[in-house]
mmCIF file of C-alpha atoms and ligand atoms in Angstrom:
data_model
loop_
_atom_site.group_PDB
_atom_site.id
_atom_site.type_symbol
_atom_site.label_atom_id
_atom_site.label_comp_id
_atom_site.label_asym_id
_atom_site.label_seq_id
_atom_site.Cartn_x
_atom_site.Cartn_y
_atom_site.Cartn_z
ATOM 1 C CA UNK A 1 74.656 171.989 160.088
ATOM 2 C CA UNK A 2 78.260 172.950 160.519
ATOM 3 C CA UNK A 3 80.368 172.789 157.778
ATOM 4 C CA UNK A 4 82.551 169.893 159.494
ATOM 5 C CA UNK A 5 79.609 167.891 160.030
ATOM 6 C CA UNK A 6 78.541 168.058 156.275
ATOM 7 C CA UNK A 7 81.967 166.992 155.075
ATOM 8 C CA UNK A 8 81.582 163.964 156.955
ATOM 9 C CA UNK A 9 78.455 163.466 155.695
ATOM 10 C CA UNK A 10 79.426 163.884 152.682
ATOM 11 C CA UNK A 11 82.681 161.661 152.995
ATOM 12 C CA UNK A 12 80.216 158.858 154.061
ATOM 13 C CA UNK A 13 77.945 159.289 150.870
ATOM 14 C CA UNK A 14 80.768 158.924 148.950
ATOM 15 C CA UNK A 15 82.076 155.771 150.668
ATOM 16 C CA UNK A 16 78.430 154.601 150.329
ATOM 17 C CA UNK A 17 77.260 155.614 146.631
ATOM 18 C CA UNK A 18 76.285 152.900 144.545
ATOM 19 C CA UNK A 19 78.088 153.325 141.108
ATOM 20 C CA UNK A 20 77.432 149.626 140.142
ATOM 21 C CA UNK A 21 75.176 150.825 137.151
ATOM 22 C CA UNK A 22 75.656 153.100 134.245
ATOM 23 C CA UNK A 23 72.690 155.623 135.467
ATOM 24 C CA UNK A 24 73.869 155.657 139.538
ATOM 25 C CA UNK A 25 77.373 156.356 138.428
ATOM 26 C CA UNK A 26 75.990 159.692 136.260
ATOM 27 C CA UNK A 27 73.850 160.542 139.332
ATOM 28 C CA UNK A 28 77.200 160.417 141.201
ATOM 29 C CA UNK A 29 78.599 162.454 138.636
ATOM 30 C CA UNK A 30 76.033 165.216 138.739
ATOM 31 C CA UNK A 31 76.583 164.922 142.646
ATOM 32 C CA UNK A 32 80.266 165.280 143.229
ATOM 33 C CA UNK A 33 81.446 166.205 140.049
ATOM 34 C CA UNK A 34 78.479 168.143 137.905
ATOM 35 C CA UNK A 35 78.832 171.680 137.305
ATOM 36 C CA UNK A 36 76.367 172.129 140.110
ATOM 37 C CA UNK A 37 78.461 169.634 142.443
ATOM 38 C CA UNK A 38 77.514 169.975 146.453
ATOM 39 C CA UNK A 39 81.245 170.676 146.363
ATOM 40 C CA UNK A 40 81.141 173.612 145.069
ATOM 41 C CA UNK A 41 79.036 174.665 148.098
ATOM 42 C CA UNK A 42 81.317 173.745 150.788
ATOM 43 C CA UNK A 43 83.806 175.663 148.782
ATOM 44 C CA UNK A 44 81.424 178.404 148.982
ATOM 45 C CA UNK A 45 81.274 178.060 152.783
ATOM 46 C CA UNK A 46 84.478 178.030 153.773
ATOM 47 C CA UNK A 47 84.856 182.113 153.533
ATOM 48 C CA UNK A 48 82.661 181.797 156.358
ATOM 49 C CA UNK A 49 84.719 179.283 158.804
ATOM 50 C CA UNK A 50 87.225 181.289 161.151
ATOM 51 C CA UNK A 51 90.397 181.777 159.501
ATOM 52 C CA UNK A 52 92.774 179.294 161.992
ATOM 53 C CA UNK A 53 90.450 177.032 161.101
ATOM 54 C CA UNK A 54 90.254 177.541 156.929
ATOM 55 C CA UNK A 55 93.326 175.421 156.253
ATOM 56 C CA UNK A 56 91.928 171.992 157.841
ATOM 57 C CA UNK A 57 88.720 172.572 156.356
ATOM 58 C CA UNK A 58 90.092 173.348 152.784
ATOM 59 C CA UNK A 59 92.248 170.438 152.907
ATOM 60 C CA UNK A 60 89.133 168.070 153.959
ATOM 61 C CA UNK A 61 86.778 169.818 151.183
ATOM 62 C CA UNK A 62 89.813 168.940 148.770
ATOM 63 C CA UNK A 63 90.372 165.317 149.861
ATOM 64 C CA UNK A 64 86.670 164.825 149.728
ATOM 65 C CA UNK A 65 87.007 165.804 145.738
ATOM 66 C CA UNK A 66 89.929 164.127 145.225
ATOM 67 C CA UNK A 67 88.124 160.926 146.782
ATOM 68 C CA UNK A 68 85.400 161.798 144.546
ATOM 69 C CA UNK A 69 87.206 162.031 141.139
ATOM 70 C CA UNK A 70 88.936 158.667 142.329
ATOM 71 C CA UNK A 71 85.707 156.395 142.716
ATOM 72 C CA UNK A 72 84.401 157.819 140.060
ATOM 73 C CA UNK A 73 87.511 157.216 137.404
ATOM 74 C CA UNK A 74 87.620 153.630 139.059
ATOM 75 C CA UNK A 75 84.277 152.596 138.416
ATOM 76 C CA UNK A 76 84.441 154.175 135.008
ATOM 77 C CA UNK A 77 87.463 152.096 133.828
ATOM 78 C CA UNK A 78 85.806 149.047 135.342
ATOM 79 C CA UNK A 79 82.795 149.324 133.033
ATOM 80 C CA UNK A 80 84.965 150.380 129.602
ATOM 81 C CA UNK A 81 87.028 147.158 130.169
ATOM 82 C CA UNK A 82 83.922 145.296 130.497
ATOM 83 C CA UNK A 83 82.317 147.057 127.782
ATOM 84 C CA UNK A 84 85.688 146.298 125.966
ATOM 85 C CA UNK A 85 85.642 142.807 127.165
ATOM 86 C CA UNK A 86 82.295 141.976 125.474
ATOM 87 C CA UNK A 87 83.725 143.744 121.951
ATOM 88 C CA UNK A 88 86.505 141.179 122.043
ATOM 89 C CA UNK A 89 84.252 138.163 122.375
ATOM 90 C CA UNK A 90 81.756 139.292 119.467
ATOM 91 C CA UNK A 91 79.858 135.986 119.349
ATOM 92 C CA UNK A 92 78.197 137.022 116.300
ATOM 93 C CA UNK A 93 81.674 137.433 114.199
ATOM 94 C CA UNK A 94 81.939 134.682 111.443
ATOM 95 C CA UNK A 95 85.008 132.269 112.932
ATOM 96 C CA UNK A 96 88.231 132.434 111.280
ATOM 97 C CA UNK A 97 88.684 129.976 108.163
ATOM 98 C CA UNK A 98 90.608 126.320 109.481
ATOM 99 C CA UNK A 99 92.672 125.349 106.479
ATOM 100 C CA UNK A 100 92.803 121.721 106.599
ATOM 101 C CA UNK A 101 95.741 119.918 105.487
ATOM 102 C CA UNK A 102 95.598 117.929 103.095
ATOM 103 C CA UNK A 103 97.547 114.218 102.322
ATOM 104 C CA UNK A 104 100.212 114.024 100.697
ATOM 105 C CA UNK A 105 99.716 113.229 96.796
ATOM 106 C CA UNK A 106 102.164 110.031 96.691
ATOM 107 C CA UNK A 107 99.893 109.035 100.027
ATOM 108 C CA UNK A 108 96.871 109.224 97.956
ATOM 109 C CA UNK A 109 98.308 106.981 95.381
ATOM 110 C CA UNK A 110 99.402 104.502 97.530
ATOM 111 C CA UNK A 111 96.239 104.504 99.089
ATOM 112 C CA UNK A 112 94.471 103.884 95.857
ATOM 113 C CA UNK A 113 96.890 101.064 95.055
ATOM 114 C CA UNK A 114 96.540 99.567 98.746
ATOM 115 C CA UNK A 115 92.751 99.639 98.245
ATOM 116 C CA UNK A 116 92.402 98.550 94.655
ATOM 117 C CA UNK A 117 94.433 95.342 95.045
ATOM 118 C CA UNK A 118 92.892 94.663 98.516
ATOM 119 C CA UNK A 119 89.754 94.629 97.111
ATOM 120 C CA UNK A 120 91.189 91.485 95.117
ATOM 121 C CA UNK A 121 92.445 90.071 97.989
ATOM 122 C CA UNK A 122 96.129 91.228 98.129
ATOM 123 C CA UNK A 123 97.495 91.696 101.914
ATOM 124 C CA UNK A 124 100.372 94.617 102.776
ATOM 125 C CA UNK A 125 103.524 93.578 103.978
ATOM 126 C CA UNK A 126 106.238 95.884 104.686
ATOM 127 C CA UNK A 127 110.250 95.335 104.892
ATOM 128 C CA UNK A 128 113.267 97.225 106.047
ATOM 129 C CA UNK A 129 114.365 100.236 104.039
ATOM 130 C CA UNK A 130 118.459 100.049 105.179
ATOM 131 C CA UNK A 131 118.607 95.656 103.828
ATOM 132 C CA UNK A 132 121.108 92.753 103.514
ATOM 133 C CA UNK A 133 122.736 91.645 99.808
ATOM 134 C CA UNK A 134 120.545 88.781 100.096
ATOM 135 C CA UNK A 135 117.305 90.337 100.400
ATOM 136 C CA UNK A 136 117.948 93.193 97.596
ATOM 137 C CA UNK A 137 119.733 91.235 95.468
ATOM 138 C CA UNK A 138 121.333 87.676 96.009
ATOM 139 C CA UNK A 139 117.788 86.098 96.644
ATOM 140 C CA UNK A 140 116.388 87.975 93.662
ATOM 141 C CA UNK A 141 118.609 86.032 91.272
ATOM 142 C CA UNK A 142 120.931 88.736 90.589
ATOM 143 C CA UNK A 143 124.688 87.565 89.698
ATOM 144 C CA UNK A 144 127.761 88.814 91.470
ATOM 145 C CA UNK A 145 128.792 91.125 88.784
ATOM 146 C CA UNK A 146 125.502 92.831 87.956
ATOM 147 C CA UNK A 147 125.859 96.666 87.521
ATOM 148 C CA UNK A 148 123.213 97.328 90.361
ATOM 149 C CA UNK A 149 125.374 96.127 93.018
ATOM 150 C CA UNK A 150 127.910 98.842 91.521
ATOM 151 C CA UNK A 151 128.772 102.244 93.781
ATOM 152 C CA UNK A 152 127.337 103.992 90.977
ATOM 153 C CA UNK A 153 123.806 102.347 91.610
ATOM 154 C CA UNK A 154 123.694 101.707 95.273
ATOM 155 C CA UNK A 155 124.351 103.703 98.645
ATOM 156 C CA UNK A 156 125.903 100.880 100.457
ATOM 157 C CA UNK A 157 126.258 101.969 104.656
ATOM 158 C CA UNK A 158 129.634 101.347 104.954
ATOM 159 C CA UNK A 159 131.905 102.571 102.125
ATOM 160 C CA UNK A 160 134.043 99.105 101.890
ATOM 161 C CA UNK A 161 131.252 96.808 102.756
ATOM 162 C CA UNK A 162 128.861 95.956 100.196
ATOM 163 C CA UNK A 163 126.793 93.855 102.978
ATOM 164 C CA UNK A 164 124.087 96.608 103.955
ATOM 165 C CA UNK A 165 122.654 98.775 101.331
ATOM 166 C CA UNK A 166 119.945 101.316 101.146
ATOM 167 C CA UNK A 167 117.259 98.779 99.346
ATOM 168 C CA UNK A 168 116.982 99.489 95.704
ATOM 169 C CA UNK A 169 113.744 98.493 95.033
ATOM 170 C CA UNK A 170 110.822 97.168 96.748
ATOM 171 C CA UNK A 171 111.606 94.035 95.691
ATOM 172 C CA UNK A 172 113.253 92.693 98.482
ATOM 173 C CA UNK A 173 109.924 92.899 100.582
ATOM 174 C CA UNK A 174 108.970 89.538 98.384
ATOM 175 C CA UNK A 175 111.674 87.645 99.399
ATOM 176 C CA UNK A 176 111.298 88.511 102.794
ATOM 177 C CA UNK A 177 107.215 87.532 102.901
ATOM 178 C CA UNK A 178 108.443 84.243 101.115
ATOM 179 C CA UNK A 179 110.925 82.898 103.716
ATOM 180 C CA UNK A 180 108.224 83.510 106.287
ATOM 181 C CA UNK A 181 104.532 82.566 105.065
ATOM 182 C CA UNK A 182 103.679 79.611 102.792
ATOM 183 C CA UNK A 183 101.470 79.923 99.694
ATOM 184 C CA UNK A 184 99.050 80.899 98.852
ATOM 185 C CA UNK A 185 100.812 84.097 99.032
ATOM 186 C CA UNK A 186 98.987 87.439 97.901
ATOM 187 C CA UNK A 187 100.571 90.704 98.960
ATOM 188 C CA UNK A 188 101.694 94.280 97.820
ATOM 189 C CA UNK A 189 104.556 96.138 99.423
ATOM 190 C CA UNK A 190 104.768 99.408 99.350
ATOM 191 C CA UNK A 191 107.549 101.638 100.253
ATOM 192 C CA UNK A 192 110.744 103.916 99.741
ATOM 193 C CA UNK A 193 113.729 102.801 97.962
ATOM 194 C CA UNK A 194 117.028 104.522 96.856
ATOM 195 C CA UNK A 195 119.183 104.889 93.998
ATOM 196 C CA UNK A 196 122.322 106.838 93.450
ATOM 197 C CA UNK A 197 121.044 109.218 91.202
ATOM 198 C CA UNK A 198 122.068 113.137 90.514
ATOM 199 C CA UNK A 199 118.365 114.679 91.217
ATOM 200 C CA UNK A 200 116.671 116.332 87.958
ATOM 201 C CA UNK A 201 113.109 116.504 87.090
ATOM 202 C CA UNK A 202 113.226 112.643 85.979
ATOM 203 C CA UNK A 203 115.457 111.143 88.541
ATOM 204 C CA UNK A 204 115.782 111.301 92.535
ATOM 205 C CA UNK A 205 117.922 109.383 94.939
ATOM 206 C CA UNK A 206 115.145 108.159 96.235
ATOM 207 C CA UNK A 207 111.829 107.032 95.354
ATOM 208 C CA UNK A 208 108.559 105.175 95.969
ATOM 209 C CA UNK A 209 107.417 101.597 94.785
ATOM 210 C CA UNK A 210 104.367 98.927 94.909
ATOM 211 C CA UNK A 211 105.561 95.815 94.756
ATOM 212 C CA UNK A 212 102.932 93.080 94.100
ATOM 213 C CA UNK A 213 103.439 88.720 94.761
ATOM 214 C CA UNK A 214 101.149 86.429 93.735
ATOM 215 C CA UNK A 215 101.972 82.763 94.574
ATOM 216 C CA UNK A 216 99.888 79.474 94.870
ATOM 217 C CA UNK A 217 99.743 76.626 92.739
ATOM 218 C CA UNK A 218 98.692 76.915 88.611
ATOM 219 C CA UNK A 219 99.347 80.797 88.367
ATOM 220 C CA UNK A 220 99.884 81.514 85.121
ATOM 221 C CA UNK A 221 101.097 84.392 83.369
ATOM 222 C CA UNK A 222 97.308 85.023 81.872
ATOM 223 C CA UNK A 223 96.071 85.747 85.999
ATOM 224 C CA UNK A 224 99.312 88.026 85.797
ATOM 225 C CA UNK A 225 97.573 89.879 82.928
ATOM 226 C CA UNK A 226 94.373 89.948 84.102
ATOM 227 C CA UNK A 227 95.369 92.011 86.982
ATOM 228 C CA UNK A 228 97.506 93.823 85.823
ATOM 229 C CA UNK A 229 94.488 94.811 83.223
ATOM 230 C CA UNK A 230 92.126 95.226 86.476
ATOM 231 C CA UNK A 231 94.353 97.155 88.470
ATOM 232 C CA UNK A 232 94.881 100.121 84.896
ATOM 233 C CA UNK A 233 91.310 100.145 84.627
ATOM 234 C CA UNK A 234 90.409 100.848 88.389
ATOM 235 C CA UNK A 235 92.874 103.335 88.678
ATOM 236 C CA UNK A 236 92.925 105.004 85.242
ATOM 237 C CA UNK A 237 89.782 104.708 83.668
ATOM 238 C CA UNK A 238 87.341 101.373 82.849
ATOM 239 C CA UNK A 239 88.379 102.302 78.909
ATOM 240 C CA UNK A 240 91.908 102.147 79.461
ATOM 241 C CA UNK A 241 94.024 99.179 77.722
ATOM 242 C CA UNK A 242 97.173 97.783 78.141
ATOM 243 C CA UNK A 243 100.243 96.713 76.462
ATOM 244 C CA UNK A 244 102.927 93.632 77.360
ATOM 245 C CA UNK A 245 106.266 94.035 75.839
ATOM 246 C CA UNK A 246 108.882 91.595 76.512
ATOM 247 C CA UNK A 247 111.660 92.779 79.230
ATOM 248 C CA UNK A 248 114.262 91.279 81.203
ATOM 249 C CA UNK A 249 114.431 91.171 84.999
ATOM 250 C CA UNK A 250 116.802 88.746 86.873
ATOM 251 C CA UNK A 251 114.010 88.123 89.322
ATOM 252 C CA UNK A 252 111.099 86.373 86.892
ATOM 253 C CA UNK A 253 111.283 84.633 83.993
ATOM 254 C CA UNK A 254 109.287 85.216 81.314
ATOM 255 C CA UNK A 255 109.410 89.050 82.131
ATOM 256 C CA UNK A 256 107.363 92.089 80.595
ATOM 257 C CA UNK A 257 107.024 95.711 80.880
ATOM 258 C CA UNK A 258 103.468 97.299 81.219
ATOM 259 C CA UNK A 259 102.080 100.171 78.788
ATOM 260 C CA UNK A 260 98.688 101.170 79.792
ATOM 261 C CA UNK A 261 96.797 103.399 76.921
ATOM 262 C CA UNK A 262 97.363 107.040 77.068
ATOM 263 C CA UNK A 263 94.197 108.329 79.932
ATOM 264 C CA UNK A 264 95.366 111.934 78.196
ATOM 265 C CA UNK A 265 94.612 111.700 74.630
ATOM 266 C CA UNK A 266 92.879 108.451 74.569
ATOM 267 C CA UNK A 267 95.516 106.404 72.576
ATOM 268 C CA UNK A 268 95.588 109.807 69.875
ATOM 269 C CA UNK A 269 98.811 110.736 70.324
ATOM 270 C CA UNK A 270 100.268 113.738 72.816
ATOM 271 C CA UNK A 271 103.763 115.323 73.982
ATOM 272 C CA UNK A 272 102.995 112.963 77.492
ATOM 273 C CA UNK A 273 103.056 110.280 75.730
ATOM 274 C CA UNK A 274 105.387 111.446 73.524
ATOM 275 C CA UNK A 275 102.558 110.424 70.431
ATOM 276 C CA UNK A 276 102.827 106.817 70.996
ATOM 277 C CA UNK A 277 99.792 106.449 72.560
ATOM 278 C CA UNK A 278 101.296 104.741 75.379
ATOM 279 C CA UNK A 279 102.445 105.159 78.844
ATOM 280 C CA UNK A 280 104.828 102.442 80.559
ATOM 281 C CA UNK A 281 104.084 102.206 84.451
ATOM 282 C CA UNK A 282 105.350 98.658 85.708
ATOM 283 C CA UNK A 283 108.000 95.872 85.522
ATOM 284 C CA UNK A 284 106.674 92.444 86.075
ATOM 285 C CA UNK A 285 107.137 88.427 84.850
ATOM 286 C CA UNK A 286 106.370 84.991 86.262
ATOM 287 C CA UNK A 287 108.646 84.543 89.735
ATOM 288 C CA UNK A 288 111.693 82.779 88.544
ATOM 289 C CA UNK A 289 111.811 79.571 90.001
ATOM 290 C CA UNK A 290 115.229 80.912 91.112
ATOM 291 C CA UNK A 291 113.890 82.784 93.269
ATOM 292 C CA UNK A 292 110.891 80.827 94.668
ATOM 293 C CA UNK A 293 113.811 78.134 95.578
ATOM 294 C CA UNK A 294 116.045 80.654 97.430
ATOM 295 C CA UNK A 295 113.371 81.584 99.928
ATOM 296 C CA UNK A 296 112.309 78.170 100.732
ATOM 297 C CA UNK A 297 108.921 77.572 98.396
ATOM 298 C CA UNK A 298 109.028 74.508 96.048
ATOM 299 C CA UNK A 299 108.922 75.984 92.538
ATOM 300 C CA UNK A 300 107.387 71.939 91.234
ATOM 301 C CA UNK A 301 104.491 72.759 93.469
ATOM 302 C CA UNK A 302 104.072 76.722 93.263
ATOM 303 C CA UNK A 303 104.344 79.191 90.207
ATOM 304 C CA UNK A 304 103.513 82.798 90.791
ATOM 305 C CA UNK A 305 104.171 86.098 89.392
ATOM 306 C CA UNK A 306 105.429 89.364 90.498
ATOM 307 C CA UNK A 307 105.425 93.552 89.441
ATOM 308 C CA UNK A 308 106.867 96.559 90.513
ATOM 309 C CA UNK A 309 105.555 99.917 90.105
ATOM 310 C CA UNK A 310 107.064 103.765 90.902
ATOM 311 C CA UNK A 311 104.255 105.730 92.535
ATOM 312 C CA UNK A 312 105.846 108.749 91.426
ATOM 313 C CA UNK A 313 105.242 107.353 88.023
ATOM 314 C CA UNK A 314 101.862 106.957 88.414
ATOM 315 C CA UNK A 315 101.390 110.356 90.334
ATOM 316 C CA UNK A 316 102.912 111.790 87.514
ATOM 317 C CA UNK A 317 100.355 110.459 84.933
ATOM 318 C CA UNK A 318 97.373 110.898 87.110
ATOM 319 C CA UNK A 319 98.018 114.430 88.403
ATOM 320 C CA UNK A 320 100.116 115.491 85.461
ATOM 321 C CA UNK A 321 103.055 116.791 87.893
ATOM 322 C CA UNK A 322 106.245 117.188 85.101
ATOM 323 C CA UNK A 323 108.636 117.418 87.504
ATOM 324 C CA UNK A 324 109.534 114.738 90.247
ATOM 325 C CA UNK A 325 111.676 116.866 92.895
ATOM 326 C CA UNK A 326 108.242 119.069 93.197
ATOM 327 C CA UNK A 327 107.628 115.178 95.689
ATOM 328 C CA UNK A 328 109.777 116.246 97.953
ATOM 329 C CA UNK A 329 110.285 119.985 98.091
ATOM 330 C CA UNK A 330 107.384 120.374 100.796
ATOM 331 C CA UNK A 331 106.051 123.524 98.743
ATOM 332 C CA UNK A 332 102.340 124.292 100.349
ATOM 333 C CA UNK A 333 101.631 125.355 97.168
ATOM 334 C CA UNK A 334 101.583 122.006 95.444
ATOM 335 C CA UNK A 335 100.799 120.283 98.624
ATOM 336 C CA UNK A 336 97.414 121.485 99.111
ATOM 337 C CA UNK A 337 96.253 120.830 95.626
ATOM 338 C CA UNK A 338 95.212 117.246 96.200
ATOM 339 C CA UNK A 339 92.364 116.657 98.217
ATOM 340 C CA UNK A 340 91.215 113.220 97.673
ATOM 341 C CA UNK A 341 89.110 110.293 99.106
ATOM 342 C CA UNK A 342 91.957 108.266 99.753
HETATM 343 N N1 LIG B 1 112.266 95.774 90.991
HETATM 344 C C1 LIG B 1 112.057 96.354 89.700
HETATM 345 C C2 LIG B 1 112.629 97.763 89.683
HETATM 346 O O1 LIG B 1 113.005 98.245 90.683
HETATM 347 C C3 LIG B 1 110.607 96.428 89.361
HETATM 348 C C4 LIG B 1 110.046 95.075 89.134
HETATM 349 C C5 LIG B 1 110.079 94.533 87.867
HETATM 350 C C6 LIG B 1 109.506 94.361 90.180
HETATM 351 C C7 LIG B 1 109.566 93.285 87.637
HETATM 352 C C8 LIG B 1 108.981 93.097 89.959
HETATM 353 C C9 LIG B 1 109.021 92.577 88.662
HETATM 354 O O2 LIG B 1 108.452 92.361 90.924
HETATM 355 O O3 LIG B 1 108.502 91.340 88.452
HETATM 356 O O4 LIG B 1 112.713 98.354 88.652
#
């Protein structure tokens, strides 16, 4: 066969080869490329092939290398990125951890809260955080000239206009469920509320309450105490007592503040509860009839009683956290910590 005619045999063996699998591209190898390559014998040839005629016919023995070395390397890469394709999806490898995120801890508490009164029948009811004089304070009995309607107490929304205020306290929720349901009336509001405070570890501008209503005819200040005693049990222990000492609130009348015994050191004595043995968490009284007037309920018919309660403060004595800014600091750190049912 002349030396032409093999090239072009050659040429088409090339075009056709079948390099699909790992063995026919190492026979194509050994073929083209091997140290024995069929090359290598056209190269051989070519002293033979008339000398005008050398130039052509080494060019064409080069190209048909060239063409080689090119399907070859081409077919090669094809399989490593396949091959490196399959490393990349290793189905076997364990999957990368998913940190869940956990609620927030003054969520948790108010979740507890929500749930333990609601399992005594006590609705949610929600109010406006930015409120009117009346709702924060007028309707709650509060005089003109009480030092919580001062500056010092109160971000008002307009500096010379006392009319719109930040809500102080949670309170103003009950005046607002008063005006618009009729008794029997049995509801906790939970929520932000805002003080002007300078922040420390005991203080913060603002803040989170419960507050609790209980109205319907007969309620006496012994249903007020029994659950108020119900609520400290479910959410601090079924041993845990409590203690009423007498406190003043324009808004009810008789009023108390709440100790519940010490969950820490059992009533012993400890630097939480500052070895009293007690730990105050609420305001409450009977709804001063005040009050129950101003929103529209008739206080001959109706009696009913009312509490308040910081969920920080409660945070603080279930979870032992020292310091309240840590609430709103958005530190992982202390974030993640409470994983909880609720
Ligand atoms: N509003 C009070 C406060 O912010 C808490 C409070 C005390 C609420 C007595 C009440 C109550 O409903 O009866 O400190």
């Amino acid at each position: 066969m002349e030396i032409k005619e093999k090239i072009e045999d050659y040429n088409s063996s090339i075009d056709a080869a079948d390099v699909s699998s790992e063995e026919a591209l190492e026979a194509f190898r050994i073929q083209f490329l091997g140290s024995k390559n069929v090359l290598k014998d056209l190269y051989k040839e070519l002293r033979n092939v008339p000398n005008e005629e050398k130039k052509d016919v080494g060019q064409a023995i080069n190209a048909l290398k060239k063409k080689a070395e090119e399907k070859f390397e081409s077919a090669k890469k094809e399989k490593d990125n396949k091959a490196g394709t399959k490393k990349k999806f290793d189905l076997t490898r364990p999957a990368e951890r998913v940190e869940l995120g956990a609620r927030h801890p003054l969520a948790v508490i108010r979740n507890e809260i929500i749930e333990i009164f609601s399992r005594i029948g006590f609705s949610v009811s929600e109010g406006p955080e930015i409120e009117d004089d009346w709702h924060n304070f007028s309707a709650l009995n509060f005089p003109p000239e009480h030092p919580a309607r001062d500056m010092q107490d109160t971000f008002f929304i307009e500096k010379n206009d006392h009319e719109m205020a930040l809500r102080t306290h949670t309170s103003s929720v009950q005046v607002r469920v008063m005006e618009s349901e009729d008794p029997p009336i049995r509801t906790i509001s939970p929520g932000r509320v805002y003080r002007n405070e300078a922040i420390s570890a005991r203080a913060h501008c603002f803040f989170h309450q419960v507050e609790g209503l209980y109205i319907d005819k007969d309620v006496s200040f012994a249903d007020l105490k029994q659950t108020l005693l119900y609520f400290a049990r479910e959410m601090f222990g079924e041993k845990t007592e409590i203690r009423l000492r007498p406190s003043y609130f324009p808004f009810t009348e008789p009023s108390a503040e709440v100790d519940v015994s010490c969950s820490i050191c059992q009533g012993e004595g400890c630097n939480v509860c500052k070895y009293t043995g007690w730990l105050e968490i609420l305001g409450c009284g009977m709804v001063d009839p005040n009050v129950l007037e101003a929103s529209g309920i008739d206080s001959k018919v109706y009696s009913g009683f009312a509490f308040g309660m910081g969920i920080e403060r409660i945070a603080q004595l279930k979870y032992r956290v020292n310091d309240l800014r840590k609430y709103s600091e958005n530190d992982i750190r202390f974030l993640k910590q409470f994983k909880s049912a609720y």
